[in-house]
Structure formats: structure tokens, C-alpha cells
Amino acid sequence: MSSWQSEAEFLEHYDSRHYSGPLISVDVAIFTLHEAQLKVLLVQRGEFPCKGRWALPGGFINMGSDADLHATARRKLKDKTGVDAPLLEQVCSLGNDARDPRGWSVTVLYMALIPWAPAAEFMESVTDARWWPVQWIDELAMAFDHAALIEAARDRLKNKTAYTVLPVHVLKRPFTLTQLQNAFELLMDTQLEKKSFRRRILNAKILEEAGEAPPEGGRGRPAALYVPARGSEKHLFARVFGDTA
Amino acid sequence: MSSWQSEAEFLEHYDSRHYSGPLISVDVAIFTLHEAQLKVLLVQRGEFPCKGRWALPGGFINMGSDADLHATARRKLKDKTGVDAPLLEQVCSLGNDARDPRGWSVTVLYMALIPWAPAAEFMESVTDARWWPVQWIDELAMAFDHAALIEAARDRLKNKTAYTVLPVHVLKRPFTLTQLQNAFELLMDTQLEKKSFRRRILNAKILEEAGEAPPEGGRGRPAALYVPARGSEKHLFARVFGDTA
DNA sequence: ATTAATTAGTGGCTATAGGCCAATAATAGA
DNA sequence: TCTATTATTGGCCTATAGCCACTAATTAAT
């Protein structure tokens, strides 16, 4: 087994097909906001295993075309939504011998945030993709351990919202501070105090003014519009928000 | 391909050996504190590829004995150190077609923190394991992309130290507040203000008193000793520490 | 003994940022 | 003009970190 004299010689005789490891896949939890609810995009599986059940968009790595894991995740996202460069980040990996009936398998879980668009209009090819409110996941027949994956992504979302401006990614631009606060509240699943919220966001100088618009609901004082400033995605607050909750 | 009528029938005909995906491995960055330096445990590879180079302890999943990814990581850690239940957590996964000359490969990276012990005494079988100061990694001939993996784990360590009590895991118990502060400073790579540090830690009530001991260096006032209270590992500070740096 | 050196621990002030909640501003519709 | 509705601000309180000098307890040298 270790008779090779050089790495070149070793590689010449190495055949990756002799190796049989766990199945490995990449799944993406794509979140958005719609009708005052946090929703996740699910597809109904057309093949065994778990045929007919709801699953996160995902699948195997294409070793020919995917340069790295992130590229695989981006491809899965684009296949289902057409969206190309949204917020997309790795959450964690989960692997054991029970999550897939085919045997030991590992999934690398990503999460993505995009402004809402009708699932139907995304692609002709995907008629089975649908936005589901995250609260309803328990009621659905979910494939594999995807309910747990959504939970993991949901937790990450909640945590990061407390010290970043992650929620800007689920809003169409420009947006009002009220809309942004609603986004924060839905992603954190808690109420925030208006003055504190506005002070925090505005003092951080991570938004740029972008005109004015009628208020939510049509009635009332017009609201200032904002777009995220460059680099705002990387802003980290030194304190978490909504501490007393 | 999709002619099966039931999941049972599908699985009966499914042969995982037909599937050939990326190589998948688990690597563990094991950190400790010694001689006022943050050190990481590396082993010198005895086989191709990267024979002779320094690598993180790690390797393939044993699908027979490893129940899940965490178990694989724990096994790698125990093989090299004998330590069984330390702080061990997943950092991220990294996969592309360039990091291993054998082809597309994915690694799931974990990090572990343990109190220092001589690498030599860990195991008879492992004569090639050695603690290296993290600052020296650049000088070493590292295997694969393990320098980048250490960097990723190091970043996570630095970030989490700012809002948790992670550093307690690199200290033998009991410890003094001065020792704990030194651990924080080395993991964060920054100086902390003594009063602020002590106030923060003591107010959080995450330590229990455990007697008294001579000060560091033998001279000076004796120091109070502490051990972590139950549940302290889960304590999250609402503000990061060392903000002004 | 006294004193200097060394390490541990505290007092007390300032500044920042969030919680709270009531007041003011700007609009639409009756 | 008046009311409802949404947006935005004022002002005070509190919690916690930064700062830095001071006190406390011990060892080693004189």
C-alpha cells in the first residue's frame, strides 16, 4: 500500500473509484418574507427515496462543473429561483447513517435570503417549487431530515440577525425603516422597540437615503427610503439586539 | 431510472457502490495553551499524498463504527490525544477540486480545545504528533490546504471568545482569573483591561470559587481559584468584549 | 523588622448604547 | 377642519465597558 516512491507515482496508480465513502449532497434553505411571514422554498421530490415529500432544493455535487461547495449551492439556488448572487452562506454539515435510507450520508447545508417573488414565475421547468411558511413545516410530509435542517438554518438566521443587518437581504430595494424593522422582527421572532431600532441602524451608517415613499397601508406620513451602503453586509454590532427578551 | 413502484423496491435495487462522489474527510484543529502561546496539534503524514508534510489529525469516516460526523471527529481526537469529551465543535466544511491531488474532496472541519499535555505522552502509537505555535504555521510545510483550515478555526476561536467563555477549556482546573484573562488574551490576540475583564466574568456568575493558590511566578498576593459553573459553556454575553480594539 | 518588588483585586469616574414611552410631524379621508 | 394613521424625534434612565489609580497580600532582600 505504501510502496510508491513519489507523489507522482502514487497518483498515477490512484483510482478514486476504488474509494466508496458516504453520499454527499448540498442543500439550500432559501428564505424570504411574504405576507408578514417568514417562508422557505421547498420542492416536491419526484424520485425515490422520499418520492412525493417536500425537500430543500439540493442534490449532488457536479464534480465536472462545480469549482467548490459554494458553487454547488449557488447552482442549486439558481436552478430553482433564477437568482444569481444573493446572500448565500454555509450553515453547517450534518452526516450520519440514518438520515438517508441509501446509507451513510452527509449534507452541507447553506442558507440563502432573497426578496420575495412568486415561486411559479421562477422557472418553467420547476412547477413543484413552493414557498411554505416556516411555522407550517411541522405539518408537512418532509423528506429525510430536512425539517431539522430548516430548524438549523432558522436558528442561524435568528442569531445572526441579532448582531448584523442580515434582514436587508429579504427586502426589495429601496425600503423604509419600518419595513426593515418588520423584517428584523420576523427573522428574530420577537418585537423590537422602535426608537432603539432606528437609533441603532442609523447610527451605524450602513444605510443610504433614497428618497421618500407613501407609508405602509397608504395612509399616514410618508416614510424615508433607504438602500444598504457598500460593505453594510459585513457590519457587526458589538451588542446583540433585543437583549431583554 | 424511475420505474420503481415503491421506496422499498427502489432501495432493494440501489447499490451505493455505483455512486462515486467526492472524497470526504473530517479534520480536527486541536488547540491548547502552552508557554504563553496558542498551539495546534499537527501530525506528520506517513503516506502519500503530502507524505512528510504536517497535517491536522483527521481522515475518513468509518461508516461501520461512526454514528455521525461528530463521532468521527471525536474518534480522531481521541486517537491522537486520548482526550474523550472536551470542547469539540464543527467549524465549517470546505470542498473543491484543487485541495487534494486525488480529486474533488470535501473536509468537515472541527475544532477542539484541551488543557495542555505533552504531545509525546498522549499515545505510544503516535510519535509524530507535535504541538506547534499557530504563529509558526507559515513556516511549516503543510499538507493540502490545512494552513487555511487552521486559519478558519483560528478565526472562529477569536470570534467566539469575544462573547462566550470558550477559553476555560484550555485551562486545567481550578484556575485563577489572571490565568483566565491570559487565555482570553491569547485566543483573541489582543490585550484586555483587568477590571473590565473581572467585572464581566464575575457578574455573569459562571464561575464557582475553589480555594486559593500562590500567584503566578511565586511572588505576590495569593489568587482566588475558580472552576466553571454548570452550564457556563452555554453562556452568551450580550456584548462582545474588547470592542474598542 | 523594614522595605522593595510583585502579583491580586477594588473604587470610582466617564462614555456609549439600548429600553421606555410620550410628543411631534405629515399625510389621507371624512 | 378634524380624525385616524403612519413616521420620526426628544428625553430620561439604566447597564456595562473603558480607564487608571489605589489598596491588599505575599516573597525576597537588606
Coordinates of C-alpha atoms (C1' of nucleotides) in Angstrom, one line a residue:
Chain A
M1 CA 0.0 0.0 0.0
S2 CA 2.8 2.4 0.7
S3 CA 5.3 1.2 -1.8
W4 CA 5.3 4.3 -4.0
Q5 CA 8.5 6.3 -4.1
S6 CA 7.0 9.7 -5.1
E7 CA 3.7 11.5 -5.0
A8 CA 3.6 11.5 -8.8
E9 CA 3.9 7.7 -8.9
F10 CA 1.3 7.4 -6.1
L11 CA -1.2 9.5 -8.0
E12 CA -0.6 7.6 -11.3
H13 CA -1.8 4.4 -9.6
Y14 CA -4.6 6.0 -7.6
D15 CA -8.1 5.3 -8.7
S16 CA -10.8 7.2 -6.9
R17 CA -13.4 4.7 -8.0
H18 CA -12.0 2.2 -5.5
Y19 CA -13.0 4.5 -2.7
S20 CA -16.6 4.3 -1.6
G21 CA -17.5 6.8 1.1
P22 CA -20.7 8.4 2.3
L23 CA -23.1 10.0 -0.1
I24 CA -22.5 13.7 -0.1
S25 CA -25.0 16.4 -1.0
V26 CA -25.6 20.1 -0.7
D27 CA -28.9 21.5 0.4
V28 CA -30.0 25.2 0.4
A29 CA -32.6 26.7 2.7
I30 CA -33.9 29.7 0.8
F31 CA -35.8 32.1 2.9
T32 CA -37.9 35.1 2.1
L33 CA -40.6 37.4 3.6
H34 CA -44.1 37.4 2.3
E35 CA -47.5 38.4 3.7
A36 CA -45.8 39.1 7.1
Q37 CA -44.4 35.6 7.3
L38 CA -41.0 34.0 7.0
K39 CA -41.2 31.5 4.2
V40 CA -38.9 28.8 2.9
L41 CA -38.8 27.4 -0.6
L42 CA -39.4 23.7 -0.9
V43 CA -39.7 21.3 -3.8
Q44 CA -41.7 18.1 -4.0
R45 CA -39.4 15.2 -4.7
G46 CA -40.1 13.4 -8.0
E47 CA -37.9 10.4 -7.4
F48 CA -37.2 7.8 -4.7
P49 CA -36.2 8.0 -2.0
C50 CA -38.8 10.1 -0.3
K51 CA -40.7 10.5 -3.5
G52 CA -43.6 12.9 -3.1
R53 CA -42.3 14.5 0.1
W54 CA -41.2 18.1 0.4
A55 CA -37.5 18.8 0.4
L56 CA -35.0 21.6 0.4
P57 CA -33.6 22.4 -3.1
G58 CA -30.3 20.4 -3.2
G59 CA -28.6 17.4 -4.6
F60 CA -25.2 16.1 -5.5
I61 CA -22.0 17.9 -6.3
N62 CA -21.3 18.1 -10.1
M63 CA -17.6 17.4 -10.0
G64 CA -17.2 18.5 -13.6
S65 CA -18.8 21.9 -13.3
D66 CA -18.7 22.9 -9.7
A67 CA -15.5 24.6 -8.7
D68 CA -16.3 24.3 -5.0
L69 CA -19.1 23.7 -2.5
H70 CA -20.3 27.3 -2.7
A71 CA -20.6 26.9 -6.4
T72 CA -22.8 23.9 -5.9
A73 CA -25.0 25.8 -3.6
R74 CA -25.2 28.7 -5.9
R75 CA -26.2 26.4 -8.8
K76 CA -29.0 24.8 -6.8
L77 CA -30.3 28.2 -5.9
K78 CA -30.2 29.5 -9.4
D79 CA -31.8 26.3 -10.8
K80 CA -34.8 26.9 -8.6
T81 CA -35.1 30.7 -8.4
G82 CA -33.0 32.2 -11.2
V83 CA -31.4 34.4 -8.5
D84 CA -27.7 34.5 -9.0
A85 CA -25.8 36.5 -6.3
P86 CA -27.9 36.8 -3.2
L87 CA -26.9 36.3 0.4
L88 CA -25.7 32.7 0.5
E89 CA -23.8 31.2 3.3
Q90 CA -22.8 27.9 4.8
V91 CA -24.7 26.9 7.9
C92 CA -23.3 23.5 8.9
S93 CA -22.8 20.0 7.8
L94 CA -24.8 17.1 9.0
G95 CA -23.9 13.4 8.5
N96 CA -24.9 10.1 9.9
D97 CA -26.0 6.6 8.9
A98 CA -29.7 7.2 9.4
R99 CA -30.7 10.3 7.6
D100 CA -30.9 8.7 4.2
P101 CA -32.2 5.2 3.6
R102 CA -29.4 4.6 1.0
G103 CA -26.8 4.7 3.8
W104 CA -24.3 6.9 5.5
S105 CA -24.7 10.4 4.0
V106 CA -23.5 13.9 4.6
T107 CA -25.2 17.1 3.6
V108 CA -23.6 20.5 3.6
L109 CA -26.3 23.0 4.4
Y110 CA -26.5 26.5 3.1
M111 CA -29.0 29.3 3.7
A112 CA -30.0 32.0 1.2
L113 CA -32.0 35.1 1.6
I114 CA -33.9 36.7 -1.3
P115 CA -36.6 39.3 -1.8
W116 CA -39.9 37.5 -2.4
A117 CA -41.0 36.6 -5.9
P118 CA -43.8 34.2 -6.9
A119 CA -42.4 30.6 -6.9
A120 CA -44.3 29.9 -10.0
E121 CA -42.6 32.6 -12.0
F122 CA -39.1 31.4 -11.2
M123 CA -38.7 28.8 -13.8
E124 CA -40.9 27.0 -16.3
S125 CA -39.1 23.8 -15.5
V126 CA -40.0 23.9 -11.8
T127 CA -43.7 23.5 -11.3
D128 CA -43.3 21.8 -8.0
A129 CA -41.5 24.6 -6.1
R130 CA -43.5 26.4 -3.4
W131 CA -43.0 28.9 -0.6
W132 CA -44.1 27.5 2.7
P133 CA -44.3 29.5 6.0
V134 CA -41.7 28.1 8.3
Q135 CA -44.4 27.7 11.0
W136 CA -46.1 25.1 8.8
I137 CA -43.1 22.8 8.4
D138 CA -44.3 20.6 11.2
E139 CA -47.5 19.8 9.3
L140 CA -45.7 18.9 6.0
A141 CA -44.5 15.5 5.0
M142 CA -40.8 16.3 4.8
A143 CA -38.1 14.3 3.1
F144 CA -35.1 12.9 5.0
D145 CA -34.2 15.1 8.0
H146 CA -35.0 18.3 6.1
A147 CA -37.2 19.6 8.9
A148 CA -34.1 19.5 11.2
L149 CA -32.1 21.2 8.5
I150 CA -34.6 24.1 8.3
E151 CA -34.5 24.4 12.0
A152 CA -30.7 24.7 12.0
A153 CA -30.8 27.3 9.3
R154 CA -33.6 29.1 11.1
D155 CA -31.5 29.2 14.3
R156 CA -28.5 30.7 12.5
L157 CA -30.8 33.3 10.9
K158 CA -32.2 34.3 14.3
N159 CA -28.8 34.5 15.9
K160 CA -27.1 36.5 13.1
T161 CA -30.0 38.9 12.9
A162 CA -29.2 40.0 16.4
Y163 CA -25.8 41.4 15.5
T164 CA -25.8 42.0 11.8
V165 CA -28.1 43.6 9.2
L166 CA -28.9 40.3 7.5
P167 CA -32.6 41.1 7.1
V168 CA -31.8 43.7 4.4
H169 CA -31.5 40.8 2.0
V170 CA -35.1 39.7 2.1
L171 CA -36.3 43.2 1.1
K172 CA -36.7 44.7 -2.3
R173 CA -34.8 48.0 -2.6
P174 CA -35.3 50.7 -1.6
F175 CA -37.1 50.0 1.7
T176 CA -38.3 52.0 4.7
L177 CA -37.1 51.7 8.2
T178 CA -40.5 50.3 9.2
Q179 CA -40.2 47.6 6.6
L180 CA -36.7 46.8 7.8
Q181 CA -37.9 46.6 11.4
N182 CA -40.7 44.2 10.4
A183 CA -38.1 42.1 8.7
F184 CA -35.9 42.0 11.8
E185 CA -38.9 41.1 14.0
L186 CA -40.0 38.3 11.7
L187 CA -36.5 36.8 11.4
M188 CA -35.8 37.2 15.2
D189 CA -39.3 36.2 16.1
T190 CA -39.6 38.9 18.7
Q191 CA -40.8 42.5 19.0
L192 CA -38.3 45.4 18.8
E193 CA -38.6 48.8 20.3
K194 CA -39.0 51.4 17.5
K195 CA -36.7 54.1 18.8
S196 CA -33.9 51.7 19.7
F197 CA -34.1 50.0 16.4
R198 CA -33.9 53.2 14.4
R199 CA -31.1 54.7 16.5
R200 CA -29.1 51.5 16.2
I201 CA -29.5 51.3 12.4
L202 CA -29.0 54.9 11.6
N203 CA -26.0 55.5 13.9
A204 CA -24.2 52.6 12.3
K205 CA -24.3 54.5 9.0
I206 CA -25.0 51.3 7.0
L207 CA -27.9 52.8 5.0
E208 CA -28.0 55.5 2.4
E209 CA -31.1 57.7 1.9
A210 CA -33.0 57.0 -1.3
G211 CA -36.0 59.4 -1.4
E212 CA -39.4 59.1 0.1
A213 CA -42.5 57.0 -0.3
P214 CA -46.1 56.7 0.9
P215 CA -46.3 54.8 4.2
E216 CA -47.3 51.2 4.5
G217 CA -51.0 50.9 4.1
G218 CA -51.3 54.1 2.1
R219 CA -52.4 56.3 5.0
G220 CA -50.1 58.4 7.2
R221 CA -46.9 60.3 7.0
P222 CA -44.5 59.4 4.1
A223 CA -41.5 57.3 5.0
A224 CA -37.9 57.8 4.1
L225 CA -36.4 55.2 1.8
Y226 CA -33.0 53.6 2.2
V227 CA -30.7 51.2 0.4
P228 CA -27.8 49.4 2.1
A229 CA -24.5 51.2 1.9
R230 CA -21.5 49.4 0.5
G231 CA -20.0 47.0 3.0
S232 CA -23.1 47.0 5.2
E233 CA -23.4 43.3 5.0
K234 CA -20.1 43.0 6.9
H235 CA -21.2 45.3 9.7
L236 CA -21.1 43.7 13.1
F237 CA -22.8 45.3 16.0
A238 CA -20.9 45.0 19.3
R239 CA -24.1 44.3 21.2
V240 CA -26.8 41.9 20.3
F241 CA -30.2 43.4 19.8
G242 CA -33.3 42.7 21.8
D243 CA -31.3 41.6 24.8
T244 CA -34.0 41.8 27.4
A245 CA -36.2 39.3 25.6
Chain B
M1 CA -34.3 5.0 -13.7
S2 CA -37.6 5.9 -12.2
S3 CA -39.5 2.7 -12.8
W4 CA -39.8 1.6 -9.2
Q5 CA -43.2 1.5 -7.6
S6 CA -42.2 1.8 -4.0
E7 CA -39.4 3.1 -1.9
A8 CA -38.7 -0.5 -0.7
E9 CA -38.4 -1.7 -4.2
F10 CA -36.1 1.2 -5.1
L11 CA -33.8 0.5 -2.2
E12 CA -33.7 -3.2 -2.9
H13 CA -32.1 -2.3 -6.3
Y14 CA -29.9 0.6 -5.1
D15 CA -26.2 -0.1 -4.9
S16 CA -24.2 2.7 -3.3
R17 CA -21.0 1.5 -5.0
H18 CA -22.3 2.7 -8.3
Y19 CA -22.1 6.2 -6.9
S20 CA -18.8 7.9 -7.0
G21 CA -18.7 11.3 -5.3
P22 CA -16.0 13.5 -3.9
L23 CA -13.7 12.2 -1.2
I24 CA -14.9 13.2 2.2
S25 CA -12.8 13.6 5.3
V26 CA -13.0 15.0 8.8
D27 CA -10.2 17.1 10.2
V28 CA -9.8 18.4 13.7
A29 CA -7.9 21.5 14.7
I30 CA -6.9 20.8 18.4
F31 CA -5.8 23.9 20.2
T32 CA -4.2 24.4 23.6
L33 CA -2.2 27.0 25.5
H34 CA 1.4 26.4 26.5
E35 CA 4.3 28.6 27.3
A36 CA 2.1 31.7 26.7
Q37 CA 1.4 30.6 23.2
L38 CA -1.6 29.3 21.4
K39 CA -0.6 25.9 19.9
V40 CA -2.2 23.5 17.5
L41 CA -1.6 19.7 17.3
L42 CA -0.2 18.5 14.0
V43 CA 0.9 15.1 12.7
Q44 CA 3.4 14.3 10.1
R45 CA 1.9 12.4 7.3
G46 CA 3.4 8.9 6.7
E47 CA 1.6 8.2 3.4
F48 CA 1.0 9.8 0.1
P49 CA -0.3 12.3 -0.8
C50 CA 1.6 15.0 1.0
K51 CA 3.9 12.4 2.7
G52 CA 6.2 14.0 5.2
R53 CA 4.1 17.2 5.5
W54 CA 2.4 18.4 8.6
A55 CA -1.4 17.9 8.8
L56 CA -4.3 18.2 11.1
P57 CA -5.4 15.0 12.7
G58 CA -8.1 13.6 10.5
G59 CA -9.2 11.2 7.9
F60 CA -12.0 9.3 6.5
I61 CA -15.4 8.5 8.1
N62 CA -15.6 4.9 9.3
M63 CA -19.1 4.1 8.1
G64 CA -19.2 1.0 10.3
S65 CA -18.3 2.5 13.6
D66 CA -19.0 6.2 13.4
A67 CA -22.6 7.0 14.2
D68 CA -22.4 10.6 12.9
L69 CA -19.9 13.3 11.9
H70 CA -19.3 14.4 15.5
A71 CA -18.4 10.8 16.4
T72 CA -15.8 10.7 13.6
A73 CA -14.3 13.9 14.9
R74 CA -14.3 12.6 18.5
R75 CA -12.6 9.4 17.3
K76 CA -9.8 11.4 15.5
L77 CA -9.3 13.5 18.6
K78 CA -9.1 10.5 21.0
D79 CA -6.8 8.6 18.7
K80 CA -4.2 11.4 18.9
T81 CA -4.7 12.7 22.4
G82 CA -6.6 10.2 24.5
V83 CA -8.9 13.0 25.4
D84 CA -12.5 11.9 25.2
A85 CA -15.0 14.7 25.9
P86 CA -13.5 18.1 25.5
L87 CA -14.9 21.1 23.8
L88 CA -15.4 19.9 20.2
E89 CA -17.4 21.8 17.7
Q90 CA -17.9 22.0 13.9
V91 CA -16.3 25.0 12.2
C92 CA -17.2 24.7 8.6
S93 CA -16.9 22.4 5.5
L94 CA -14.5 23.1 2.7
G95 CA -14.6 21.4 -0.7
N96 CA -13.3 21.9 -4.1
D97 CA -11.4 20.1 -6.9
A98 CA -8.0 21.5 -6.1
R99 CA -7.4 20.9 -2.4
D100 CA -6.5 17.2 -2.8
P101 CA -4.5 15.9 -5.8
R102 CA -6.7 12.8 -5.8
G103 CA -9.6 14.9 -7.0
W104 CA -12.7 16.7 -5.8
S105 CA -12.7 16.4 -2.0
V106 CA -14.6 17.8 0.9
T107 CA -13.5 18.1 4.5
V108 CA -15.6 18.8 7.5
L109 CA -13.5 20.9 9.9
Y110 CA -13.9 20.7 13.7
M111 CA -12.0 22.5 16.4
A112 CA -11.2 21.2 19.9
L113 CA -9.8 22.9 23.0
I114 CA -8.0 21.0 25.6
P115 CA -5.7 21.8 28.5
W116 CA -2.1 21.3 27.6
A117 CA -0.3 17.9 28.0
P118 CA 2.9 16.8 26.3
A119 CA 2.2 15.5 22.8
A120 CA 4.6 12.7 23.4
E121 CA 2.7 11.3 26.4
F122 CA -0.6 11.1 24.5
M123 CA -0.1 7.8 22.8
E124 CA 2.7 5.3 22.3
S125 CA 1.4 4.8 18.8
V126 CA 1.7 8.4 17.8
T127 CA 5.3 9.5 17.7
D128 CA 4.8 12.0 15.0
A129 CA 2.3 14.3 16.8
R130 CA 3.5 17.7 17.9
W131 CA 2.3 21.0 19.3
W132 CA 3.1 23.9 17.0
P133 CA 2.6 27.6 17.9
V134 CA 0.0 28.9 15.5
Q135 CA 2.3 31.8 14.5
W136 CA 4.7 29.3 13.1
I137 CA 2.3 27.6 10.7
D138 CA 3.5 29.8 7.8
E139 CA 7.0 28.4 8.2
L140 CA 5.9 24.8 8.1
A141 CA 5.5 22.5 5.1
M142 CA 1.7 22.0 5.5
A143 CA -0.3 19.2 3.8
F144 CA -3.2 20.1 1.5
D145 CA -4.9 23.3 2.4
H146 CA -4.5 22.7 6.1
A147 CA -2.9 26.1 6.7
A148 CA -6.2 27.6 5.5
L149 CA -8.2 25.2 7.7
I150 CA -6.2 26.3 10.8
E151 CA -6.9 29.9 9.8
A152 CA -10.6 29.2 9.6
A153 CA -10.6 27.5 13.0
R154 CA -8.5 30.3 14.5
D155 CA -11.0 32.9 13.3
R156 CA -13.9 31.1 14.8
L157 CA -11.9 30.8 18.1
K158 CA -11.2 34.5 18.1
N159 CA -14.8 35.4 17.3
K160 CA -16.4 33.1 19.9
T161 CA -14.0 34.2 22.6
A162 CA -15.4 37.7 22.3
Y163 CA -18.9 36.6 23.5
T164 CA -18.5 33.3 25.3
V165 CA -16.2 31.7 27.9
L166 CA -14.6 29.3 25.5
P167 CA -11.1 29.9 26.9
V168 CA -12.0 28.0 30.1
H169 CA -11.5 24.8 28.1
V170 CA -7.7 25.3 27.5
L171 CA -7.1 25.6 31.3
K172 CA -6.5 22.9 33.9
R173 CA -8.9 23.3 36.7
P174 CA -9.0 25.1 39.0
F175 CA -7.6 28.3 37.6
T176 CA -7.2 31.9 38.6
L177 CA -8.8 34.9 37.0
T178 CA -5.4 36.1 35.8
Q179 CA -4.8 32.8 34.1
L180 CA -8.2 33.0 32.5
Q181 CA -7.5 36.6 31.3
N182 CA -4.3 35.4 29.8
A183 CA -6.1 32.7 28.0
F184 CA -8.7 35.2 26.7
E185 CA -5.9 37.5 25.5
L186 CA -4.0 34.8 23.7
L187 CA -7.1 33.4 22.0
M188 CA -8.3 36.9 21.0
D189 CA -4.9 38.1 20.2
T190 CA -5.5 41.4 22.0
Q191 CA -5.0 42.9 25.4
L192 CA -7.9 43.2 27.8
E193 CA -8.4 45.6 30.6
K194 CA -8.1 43.9 34.0
K195 CA -11.1 45.5 35.8
S196 CA -13.4 45.1 32.9
F197 CA -12.5 41.5 32.4
R198 CA -13.0 40.6 36.1
R199 CA -16.3 42.5 36.3
R200 CA -17.6 40.8 33.2
I201 CA -16.7 37.3 34.3
L202 CA -17.7 37.6 37.9
N203 CA -21.0 39.4 37.2
A204 CA -22.0 36.6 34.8
K205 CA -21.9 34.1 37.7
I206 CA -20.4 31.4 35.5
L207 CA -17.5 30.5 37.9
E208 CA -17.5 28.9 41.3
E209 CA -14.9 29.6 43.9
A210 CA -12.5 26.8 44.6
G211 CA -10.0 28.0 47.2
E212 CA -6.8 29.9 46.9
A213 CA -3.4 29.5 45.5
P214 CA 0.0 31.2 45.2
P215 CA 0.2 33.7 42.4
E216 CA 1.7 33.2 39.1
G217 CA 5.5 33.4 39.4
G218 CA 5.5 32.5 43.1
R219 CA 5.7 36.1 44.3
G220 CA 2.8 38.3 45.2
R221 CA -0.6 38.1 46.7
P222 CA -2.3 34.7 46.6
A223 CA -5.1 34.4 43.9
A224 CA -8.6 33.0 44.2
L225 CA -9.2 29.8 42.3
Y226 CA -12.3 29.1 40.3
V227 CA -13.9 26.3 38.3
P228 CA -16.6 26.8 35.6
A229 CA -20.1 26.5 36.9
R230 CA -22.5 24.1 35.3
G231 CA -23.9 25.4 32.1
S232 CA -21.2 28.1 31.8
E233 CA -20.2 26.8 28.4
K234 CA -23.6 27.9 27.1
H235 CA -23.4 31.4 28.5
L236 CA -23.6 34.1 25.8
F237 CA -22.7 37.7 26.6
A238 CA -24.9 40.3 25.0
R239 CA -21.9 42.5 24.2
V240 CA -18.6 41.5 22.6
F241 CA -15.6 42.0 24.6
G242 CA -12.6 44.3 23.7
D243 CA -14.8 46.3 21.4
T244 CA -12.6 49.4 21.1
A245 CA -9.7 47.4 19.7
Chain C
dA1 C1' 12.0 44.2 61.4
dT2 C1' 11.7 47.2 57.3
dT3 C1' 11.4 47.9 52.7
dA4 C1' 11.1 47.0 47.8
dA5 C1' 9.1 44.2 44.3
dT6 C1' 5.4 41.6 42.6
dT7 C1' 1.0 39.9 41.8
dA8 C1' -4.2 40.2 43.0
dG9 C1' -8.1 42.7 43.5
dT10 C1' -11.2 47.2 44.1
dG11 C1' -13.1 52.2 43.7
dG12 C1' -14.9 55.4 41.2
dC13 C1' -15.5 58.1 37.3
dT14 C1' -16.8 58.6 32.1
dA15 C1' -18.9 57.3 27.9
dT16 C1' -21.8 54.6 24.9
dA17 C1' -25.9 52.5 23.6
dG18 C1' -30.3 50.3 24.5
dG19 C1' -35.2 50.4 26.9
dC20 C1' -39.1 53.2 27.5
dC21 C1' -42.7 56.0 26.3
dA22 C1' -44.7 60.2 25.2
dA23 C1' -44.6 64.1 22.0
dT24 C1' -44.4 65.9 17.3
dA25 C1' -44.8 65.6 12.0
dA26 C1' -47.0 64.6 7.7
dT27 C1' -50.2 62.6 5.2
dA28 C1' -55.4 60.7 3.6
dG29 C1' -60.1 60.7 4.1
dA30 C1' -64.4 62.1 6.3
Chain D
dT1 C1' -61.2 71.4 9.9
dC2 C1' -61.0 67.2 12.4
dT3 C1' -59.6 62.4 13.0
dA4 C1' -57.1 58.4 12.1
dT5 C1' -52.8 56.6 10.7
dT6 C1' -48.1 56.1 10.0
dA7 C1' -43.3 58.2 10.6
dT8 C1' -39.9 60.3 13.3
dT9 C1' -37.9 62.5 17.4
dG10 C1' -36.9 64.0 22.5
dG11 C1' -35.5 63.0 26.7
dC12 C1' -34.6 60.3 30.7
dC13 C1' -33.0 56.0 32.9
dT14 C1' -30.0 52.0 33.2
dA15 C1' -26.5 48.7 32.2
dT16 C1' -21.9 47.7 31.1
dA17 C1' -17.4 48.6 29.2
dG18 C1' -13.0 51.7 29.3
dC19 C1' -9.8 53.9 32.2
dC20 C1' -6.5 54.2 35.7
dA21 C1' -5.1 54.9 40.2
dC22 C1' -5.4 52.9 44.6
dT23 C1' -5.3 49.2 48.2
dA24 C1' -4.1 44.2 49.7
dA25 C1' -1.2 40.3 50.4
dT26 C1' 2.6 38.0 49.8
dT27 C1' 8.1 37.0 48.9
dA28 C1' 12.9 38.3 48.9
dA29 C1' 16.4 41.3 50.0
dT30 C1' 18.5 44.5 53.3

